[in-house]
Amino acid sequence: MSADDIVFAWLRDFAAEALMPETLDSLVVRFAAAIEAEVPEVSADRELRRDLGVSTREQGRALLVWLTGDSLEVAPPPAAHDLARTIARRGMHLRVLMQIYRVGQKALLKFAAETASERITDPVLEPKVLIRLLERASHWLNVSLEVLADTYGQERERGLSGAFARRAETVQAIMRGEIADVGTASNRLDYPLLRHNTALVLWFEDSQPEPAEDGIGILDSAARSLAATIGARQLLTVPSGSRGLWAWMSADHEPDLTALAIGDDVPTGIRVAIGNPGVGMHGFRQSHTEAIAAQHISEFRPDRFLLMRYADIEILHLLEGNADAARALVSRELRGLDGSDASSAMLRRTLRSYLAANRSPDAAARALGVHKNTVRYRIQRAEELLGRPIGPNRLKLELALEYADAYGPVDMNGLVGA
């Protein structure tokens, strides 16, 4: 077997192992962490990170398959084009896309060098493998960047030529506090900022396959359906990524957000986060910030929340400001009820409903769908396990229960459980 054959065989085995689901998952996490650490625009943007994760997985899979061949033809996968379009839609410089790929290239070569050092004992073979890998990976990434720079440019040109770009750029300027005159901003957006503004964030669940039709169009239609339920006069929408949408609903009076619900006309797999209503540019900006916070918290319990109102999780968001202190509070207040078993979860759920019902066994029983004597028994059992009555320090206990309900219990070491 020639030296080239040996190098090719090693690369083929390397690619086959890296393509295994568990290994590929760990590589995506590793590369994404490296990119977020060096590209601040990514670390600060949730939707961009989401598109980056999908692109990294698809690019990694395509590159690993291509590494073991001789073809020089490079075809970045659709998810890579989606990432380039998202960066363009955000009004970010092409430099951001280039940084992402340069950091990704460094991370790939570092991983390959570590693997080769661990597994190749022949001192002559190791540099040959790394040279071959460097040549192939560099060609793939350089050509990918050329192709994706064209995609970025086309999206930028398309946006700059129409109302879409003006809208997106004005929204970003408002978010950054760069526009002071509300009339100017309203005219640019063709949206009445002086009224009550309620922000929405809509996105497809990560487990949801890529929509067969225009995903942004589907999200836009869902936003309009939600706006209709509260009688909003106008809706403003801006794509936040290939699978996400930002929206604002305008109303003459402060809307009742409890009327909002995901109905049958909203396709399966769409999730929604909602900020509190606010007036003017400050309210426009604040409501969006709150909707983003609600989106963040809802993702900790993807099996439970399809529609998350910031008003329902505001305290949790405040607790997140000092995560260590919040976990210490939960660990201390729920000691005895902090198990991850079904019995502990049932007692926490009952206690939370009992306190929310102002300590009424009857109201808690109706909320839980059980007999009031069952509620009394569970509260008694909870007090036994806690080692104290429910009355004193009720606020701290309620905060701890809210935190555990969203994130799971916290053990004695302050670690969040399942």
Coordinates of C-alpha atoms in Angstrom, one line a residue:
M1 CA 0.0 0.0 0.0
S2 CA 1.4 3.4 -1.0
A3 CA 1.9 6.3 1.4
D4 CA -1.0 8.1 -0.3
D5 CA -3.2 5.1 0.1
I6 CA -2.4 5.0 3.9
V7 CA -3.2 8.7 4.3
F8 CA -6.5 8.2 2.4
A9 CA -7.4 5.2 4.6
W10 CA -6.7 7.2 7.8
L11 CA -8.8 10.1 6.6
R12 CA -11.6 7.8 5.6
D13 CA -11.7 6.3 9.1
F14 CA -11.4 9.7 10.7
A15 CA -14.4 11.0 8.7
A16 CA -16.5 7.9 9.4
E17 CA -15.9 8.2 13.1
A18 CA -16.6 11.9 13.1
L19 CA -19.9 11.4 11.2
M20 CA -21.2 9.2 14.0
P21 CA -24.2 11.1 15.6
E22 CA -22.6 11.3 19.1
T23 CA -19.3 12.5 17.7
L24 CA -20.8 15.0 15.3
D25 CA -23.0 16.3 18.2
S26 CA -19.9 16.9 20.3
L27 CA -18.1 18.6 17.4
V28 CA -21.0 20.9 16.7
V29 CA -21.0 22.0 20.4
R30 CA -17.2 22.4 20.4
F31 CA -17.1 24.5 17.2
A32 CA -20.1 26.6 18.2
A33 CA -18.4 27.4 21.6
A34 CA -15.2 28.4 19.8
I35 CA -17.1 30.7 17.4
E36 CA -19.2 32.3 20.1
A37 CA -16.1 33.0 22.2
E38 CA -14.4 34.9 19.3
V39 CA -17.3 36.4 17.4
P40 CA -19.3 38.7 19.8
E41 CA -22.0 39.2 17.2
V42 CA -22.9 35.5 17.5
S43 CA -22.8 35.2 21.3
A44 CA -25.2 38.2 21.6
D45 CA -27.8 36.9 19.1
R46 CA -30.0 33.9 19.9
E47 CA -31.5 33.5 16.4
L48 CA -28.0 33.8 14.9
R49 CA -26.7 31.1 17.2
R50 CA -29.6 28.9 16.2
D51 CA -28.9 29.2 12.5
L52 CA -25.2 28.8 13.2
G53 CA -25.8 25.4 15.0
V54 CA -27.8 24.1 12.0
S55 CA -25.2 25.4 9.5
T56 CA -22.3 24.0 11.5
R57 CA -23.9 20.5 11.5
E58 CA -24.7 20.5 7.8
Q59 CA -21.4 22.0 6.8
G60 CA -19.5 19.6 9.0
R61 CA -21.3 16.6 7.6
A62 CA -20.7 17.7 4.0
L63 CA -17.1 18.5 4.6
L64 CA -16.3 15.2 6.2
V65 CA -17.8 13.3 3.4
W66 CA -16.0 15.4 0.8
L67 CA -12.6 15.1 2.6
T68 CA -12.1 11.5 1.6
G69 CA -12.6 12.1 -2.1
D70 CA -10.6 13.8 -4.9
S71 CA -13.2 16.1 -6.2
L72 CA -12.5 19.9 -6.1
E73 CA -16.2 20.8 -6.5
V74 CA -17.6 22.5 -3.4
A75 CA -21.3 22.9 -2.7
P76 CA -22.2 24.4 0.7
P77 CA -25.5 22.9 2.0
P78 CA -28.7 25.0 2.2
A79 CA -28.3 25.7 5.9
A80 CA -25.0 27.5 5.2
H81 CA -26.7 29.8 2.7
D82 CA -29.5 30.4 5.3
L83 CA -26.8 31.5 7.8
A84 CA -25.3 34.0 5.3
R85 CA -28.8 35.4 4.6
T86 CA -29.4 35.8 8.3
I87 CA -26.2 37.8 8.8
A88 CA -27.1 40.0 5.8
R89 CA -30.7 40.6 7.1
R90 CA -29.3 41.6 10.5
G91 CA -27.3 44.4 8.7
M92 CA -24.0 42.8 9.9
H93 CA -20.8 43.2 8.0
L94 CA -19.5 40.4 5.7
R95 CA -16.6 40.3 8.2
V96 CA -18.9 38.4 10.7
L97 CA -19.4 35.6 8.2
M98 CA -15.7 35.4 7.4
Q99 CA -14.8 35.3 11.1
I100 CA -17.2 32.5 11.7
Y101 CA -15.5 30.4 9.0
R102 CA -12.0 31.2 10.1
V103 CA -12.7 30.3 13.7
G104 CA -14.4 27.1 12.5
Q105 CA -11.4 26.2 10.4
K106 CA -9.1 26.6 13.3
A107 CA -11.3 24.5 15.5
L108 CA -11.5 21.7 12.9
L109 CA -7.7 21.6 12.4
K110 CA -7.1 21.6 16.2
F111 CA -9.5 18.6 16.6
A112 CA -7.8 16.8 13.7
A113 CA -4.3 17.5 15.1
E114 CA -5.4 16.2 18.5
T115 CA -6.9 13.1 17.0
A116 CA -3.8 12.4 14.8
S117 CA -1.4 12.9 17.7
E118 CA -3.4 10.4 19.8
R119 CA -3.8 7.7 17.2
I120 CA -0.9 7.9 14.7
T121 CA 2.4 6.3 16.0
D122 CA 4.3 6.7 12.8
P123 CA 6.2 10.0 12.9
V124 CA 6.3 10.1 9.1
L125 CA 2.6 9.5 8.6
E126 CA 1.3 12.1 11.0
P127 CA 2.5 15.2 9.1
K128 CA 1.3 13.7 5.8
V129 CA -2.2 13.2 7.2
L130 CA -2.3 16.8 8.6
I131 CA -1.0 18.3 5.3
R132 CA -3.6 16.5 3.3
L133 CA -6.3 17.5 5.7
L134 CA -5.2 21.1 5.8
E135 CA -5.1 21.3 2.0
R136 CA -8.6 19.8 1.6
A137 CA -10.3 21.6 4.5
S138 CA -8.8 24.9 3.4
H139 CA -10.0 24.5 -0.1
W140 CA -13.5 23.6 1.0
L141 CA -13.7 26.5 3.5
N142 CA -12.2 29.1 1.1
V143 CA -14.5 28.1 -1.8
S144 CA -17.5 28.0 0.6
L145 CA -16.7 31.5 1.7
E146 CA -16.6 32.7 -1.9
V147 CA -20.0 31.1 -2.6
L148 CA -21.6 32.3 0.6
A149 CA -20.2 35.8 0.2
D150 CA -22.2 35.9 -3.0
T151 CA -25.3 34.7 -1.2
Y152 CA -24.7 37.4 1.5
G153 CA -24.3 40.1 -1.2
Q154 CA -27.4 39.1 -3.1
E155 CA -29.5 39.2 0.1
R156 CA -28.0 42.5 1.1
E157 CA -28.7 43.9 -2.4
R158 CA -32.2 42.6 -2.4
G159 CA -32.9 44.1 1.0
L160 CA -31.3 47.5 0.3
S161 CA -33.4 47.9 -2.8
G162 CA -36.7 47.8 -1.0
A163 CA -38.8 48.5 2.1
F164 CA -37.7 45.3 3.7
A165 CA -34.2 46.7 4.4
R166 CA -35.4 50.1 5.6
R167 CA -37.7 48.3 8.0
A168 CA -35.0 45.9 9.3
E169 CA -32.4 48.6 9.6
T170 CA -34.8 50.9 11.4
V171 CA -35.8 48.2 13.9
Q172 CA -32.1 47.5 14.6
A173 CA -31.5 51.3 15.1
I174 CA -34.4 51.5 17.5
M175 CA -33.0 48.5 19.5
R176 CA -29.7 50.2 19.7
G177 CA -31.2 53.5 20.8
E178 CA -29.9 55.4 17.8
I179 CA -33.2 57.0 16.7
A180 CA -34.6 59.7 19.0
D181 CA -37.5 61.0 17.0
V182 CA -40.6 58.8 17.2
G183 CA -42.2 60.4 14.1
T184 CA -39.2 59.7 11.9
A185 CA -39.1 56.1 13.1
S186 CA -42.8 55.6 12.6
N187 CA -42.6 56.9 9.0
R188 CA -39.7 54.6 8.2
L189 CA -41.5 51.6 9.6
D190 CA -45.0 52.6 8.4
Y191 CA -46.0 51.6 11.8
P192 CA -47.6 53.8 14.6
L193 CA -45.0 53.6 17.4
L194 CA -47.0 56.0 19.7
R195 CA -49.7 53.4 20.2
H196 CA -49.5 50.4 22.5
N197 CA -46.9 48.0 21.1
T198 CA -46.7 44.3 22.0
A199 CA -43.7 42.3 20.8
L200 CA -43.8 38.7 19.7
V201 CA -41.0 36.3 18.9
L202 CA -42.0 33.3 16.8
W203 CA -39.8 30.4 15.8
F204 CA -39.9 26.8 14.7
E205 CA -39.0 24.2 17.3
D206 CA -35.5 22.7 16.8
S207 CA -37.1 19.3 16.4
Q208 CA -39.3 20.6 13.6
P209 CA -38.1 19.7 10.1
E210 CA -37.4 22.5 7.6
P211 CA -40.8 23.7 6.3
A212 CA -41.6 22.5 2.8
E213 CA -42.7 26.0 1.9
D214 CA -41.5 29.5 2.9
G215 CA -40.9 29.2 6.6
I216 CA -40.9 33.0 7.2
G217 CA -44.2 33.3 5.4
I218 CA -45.7 30.6 7.7
L219 CA -44.5 32.5 10.8
D220 CA -45.8 35.8 9.4
S221 CA -49.2 34.2 8.9
A222 CA -49.1 32.8 12.5
A223 CA -48.3 36.3 13.8
R224 CA -51.2 37.8 11.9
S225 CA -53.5 35.2 13.3
L226 CA -52.4 36.0 16.9
A227 CA -52.7 39.7 16.3
A228 CA -56.3 39.2 15.1
T229 CA -57.3 37.6 18.4
I230 CA -56.6 40.8 20.3
G231 CA -57.9 43.1 17.7
A232 CA -54.5 44.7 16.9
R233 CA -54.8 47.5 14.3
Q234 CA -51.4 46.9 12.7
L235 CA -48.6 44.3 12.6
L236 CA -44.9 44.8 11.9
T237 CA -42.7 41.8 11.2
V238 CA -39.0 41.3 10.6
P239 CA -37.3 37.9 10.0
S240 CA -34.8 37.2 12.7
G241 CA -33.3 34.2 11.0
S242 CA -34.2 31.3 8.7
R243 CA -36.5 29.8 11.3
G244 CA -37.5 32.9 13.4
L245 CA -39.6 36.1 13.2
W246 CA -39.8 39.2 15.3
A247 CA -43.2 41.0 15.3
W248 CA -44.9 43.9 17.0
M249 CA -48.7 44.4 17.3
S250 CA -50.1 47.9 17.6
A251 CA -53.4 48.7 19.4
D252 CA -55.2 51.9 20.5
H253 CA -55.6 50.5 24.0
E254 CA -53.5 48.2 26.2
P255 CA -54.5 44.7 25.0
D256 CA -55.6 41.8 27.1
L257 CA -52.8 39.3 26.5
T258 CA -54.6 36.5 28.3
A259 CA -56.8 36.2 25.2
L260 CA -53.8 35.2 23.1
A261 CA -53.6 31.5 22.4
I262 CA -52.2 29.2 19.8
G263 CA -55.2 27.9 17.8
D264 CA -55.8 25.4 15.1
D265 CA -54.8 27.9 12.4
V266 CA -51.2 28.0 13.7
P267 CA -49.2 25.1 12.4
T268 CA -47.7 22.5 14.7
G269 CA -44.1 23.2 15.7
I270 CA -44.4 27.0 16.1
R271 CA -43.6 28.5 19.4
V272 CA -44.3 32.1 20.6
A273 CA -42.9 34.4 23.3
I274 CA -44.7 37.6 24.2
G275 CA -43.5 40.8 25.9
N276 CA -45.7 43.2 27.9
P277 CA -47.4 46.1 26.0
G278 CA -45.5 49.4 26.0
V279 CA -46.0 52.8 24.5
G280 CA -43.7 54.6 22.1
M281 CA -40.2 53.7 21.1
H282 CA -39.2 52.8 24.7
G283 CA -42.2 50.5 24.9
F284 CA -41.4 49.0 21.5
R285 CA -37.9 48.2 22.6
Q286 CA -38.7 47.1 26.1
S287 CA -41.5 44.7 24.9
H288 CA -39.1 43.1 22.5
T289 CA -36.4 42.7 25.2
E290 CA -39.1 41.0 27.4
A291 CA -40.2 38.7 24.5
I292 CA -36.6 37.6 24.0
A293 CA -36.3 36.8 27.7
A294 CA -39.5 34.8 27.6
Q295 CA -38.2 32.9 24.6
H296 CA -35.0 32.1 26.5
I297 CA -36.8 30.7 29.5
S298 CA -39.4 28.8 27.5
E299 CA -36.6 26.8 25.8
F300 CA -35.7 25.2 29.1
R301 CA -39.1 23.4 29.0
P302 CA -39.8 22.8 25.3
D303 CA -42.3 20.0 26.2
R304 CA -44.5 22.4 28.1
F305 CA -44.6 25.9 26.7
L306 CA -45.8 26.7 23.2
L307 CA -46.8 30.2 24.1
M308 CA -44.9 32.1 26.9
R309 CA -45.9 35.5 28.2
Y310 CA -43.1 37.5 29.9
A311 CA -45.7 38.5 32.5
D312 CA -45.8 34.9 33.6
I313 CA -42.0 34.5 34.0
E314 CA -40.9 38.0 35.0
I315 CA -39.7 36.9 38.4
L316 CA -37.8 34.0 36.9
H317 CA -36.1 36.4 34.6
L318 CA -35.1 38.6 37.5
L319 CA -33.8 35.6 39.4
E320 CA -31.6 34.7 36.4
G321 CA -29.7 37.9 37.0
N322 CA -27.8 36.0 39.7
A323 CA -28.1 32.4 38.8
D324 CA -25.9 31.2 41.7
A325 CA -27.9 33.0 44.3
A326 CA -31.2 31.8 42.7
R327 CA -30.0 28.1 42.8
A328 CA -28.9 28.6 46.5
L329 CA -32.4 29.9 47.3
V330 CA -34.1 27.0 45.6
S331 CA -31.8 24.4 47.2
R332 CA -32.4 25.9 50.7
E333 CA -36.2 26.5 50.4
L334 CA -37.0 23.2 48.8
R335 CA -34.8 20.9 50.8
G336 CA -36.8 17.8 51.3
L337 CA -38.9 18.4 48.1
D338 CA -35.9 18.7 45.7
G339 CA -36.0 15.2 44.3
S340 CA -36.4 14.5 40.6
D341 CA -38.8 11.6 41.3
A342 CA -42.5 11.7 40.4
S343 CA -43.6 12.0 44.0
S344 CA -41.5 15.1 44.7
A345 CA -42.6 16.7 41.5
M346 CA -46.3 16.1 42.4
L347 CA -45.8 17.7 45.9
R348 CA -44.1 20.7 44.4
R349 CA -46.8 21.1 41.8
T350 CA -49.5 20.8 44.5
L351 CA -47.8 23.3 46.8
R352 CA -47.3 25.8 43.9
S353 CA -51.0 25.6 43.0
Y354 CA -52.0 25.9 46.7
L355 CA -50.0 29.1 47.2
A356 CA -51.1 30.5 43.9
A357 CA -54.7 30.0 45.1
N358 CA -54.0 32.0 48.3
R359 CA -53.8 28.7 50.3
S360 CA -57.3 27.6 49.4
P361 CA -57.5 23.8 49.2
D362 CA -60.8 24.0 47.2
A363 CA -59.3 26.3 44.5
A364 CA -56.1 24.3 44.3
A365 CA -58.1 21.1 44.0
R366 CA -60.0 22.6 41.1
A367 CA -56.8 23.7 39.4
L368 CA -55.2 20.3 39.8
G369 CA -58.3 18.2 39.1
V370 CA -58.2 16.3 42.4
H371 CA -60.2 16.2 45.6
K372 CA -59.6 18.9 48.2
N373 CA -58.7 16.3 50.8
T374 CA -56.0 15.1 48.4
V375 CA -54.6 18.6 48.4
R376 CA -54.7 18.8 52.2
Y377 CA -52.9 15.5 52.5
R378 CA -50.2 16.5 50.1
I379 CA -49.7 19.9 51.8
Q380 CA -49.3 18.1 55.1
R381 CA -46.8 15.7 53.6
A382 CA -44.9 18.6 52.0
E383 CA -44.6 20.4 55.4
E384 CA -43.3 17.2 56.9
L385 CA -40.6 16.9 54.3
L386 CA -39.7 20.6 54.5
G387 CA -39.6 20.4 58.3
R388 CA -41.6 23.6 58.7
P389 CA -45.1 25.0 58.2
I390 CA -45.9 26.7 54.9
G391 CA -46.8 30.2 56.3
P392 CA -43.5 31.8 57.2
N393 CA -41.3 33.0 54.4
R394 CA -44.0 32.3 51.9
L395 CA -42.5 34.6 49.2
K396 CA -39.1 32.8 49.2
L397 CA -40.9 29.5 48.9
E398 CA -43.0 30.7 46.0
L399 CA -40.0 32.0 44.2
A400 CA -38.2 28.7 44.7
L401 CA -41.2 26.7 43.4
E402 CA -41.4 29.0 40.3
Y403 CA -37.8 28.5 39.6
A404 CA -38.0 24.7 40.0
D405 CA -41.1 24.5 37.9
A406 CA -39.3 26.2 35.0
Y407 CA -35.8 24.7 35.3
G408 CA -36.2 21.6 37.4
P409 CA -35.2 21.0 41.0
V410 CA -31.8 21.9 42.4
D411 CA -29.8 19.4 44.5
M412 CA -27.7 20.1 47.6
N413 CA -24.8 21.1 45.4
G414 CA -26.8 23.8 43.6
L415 CA -27.0 21.7 40.4
V416 CA -30.2 21.9 38.3
G417 CA -31.8 18.5 38.0
A418 CA -33.9 16.9 35.2

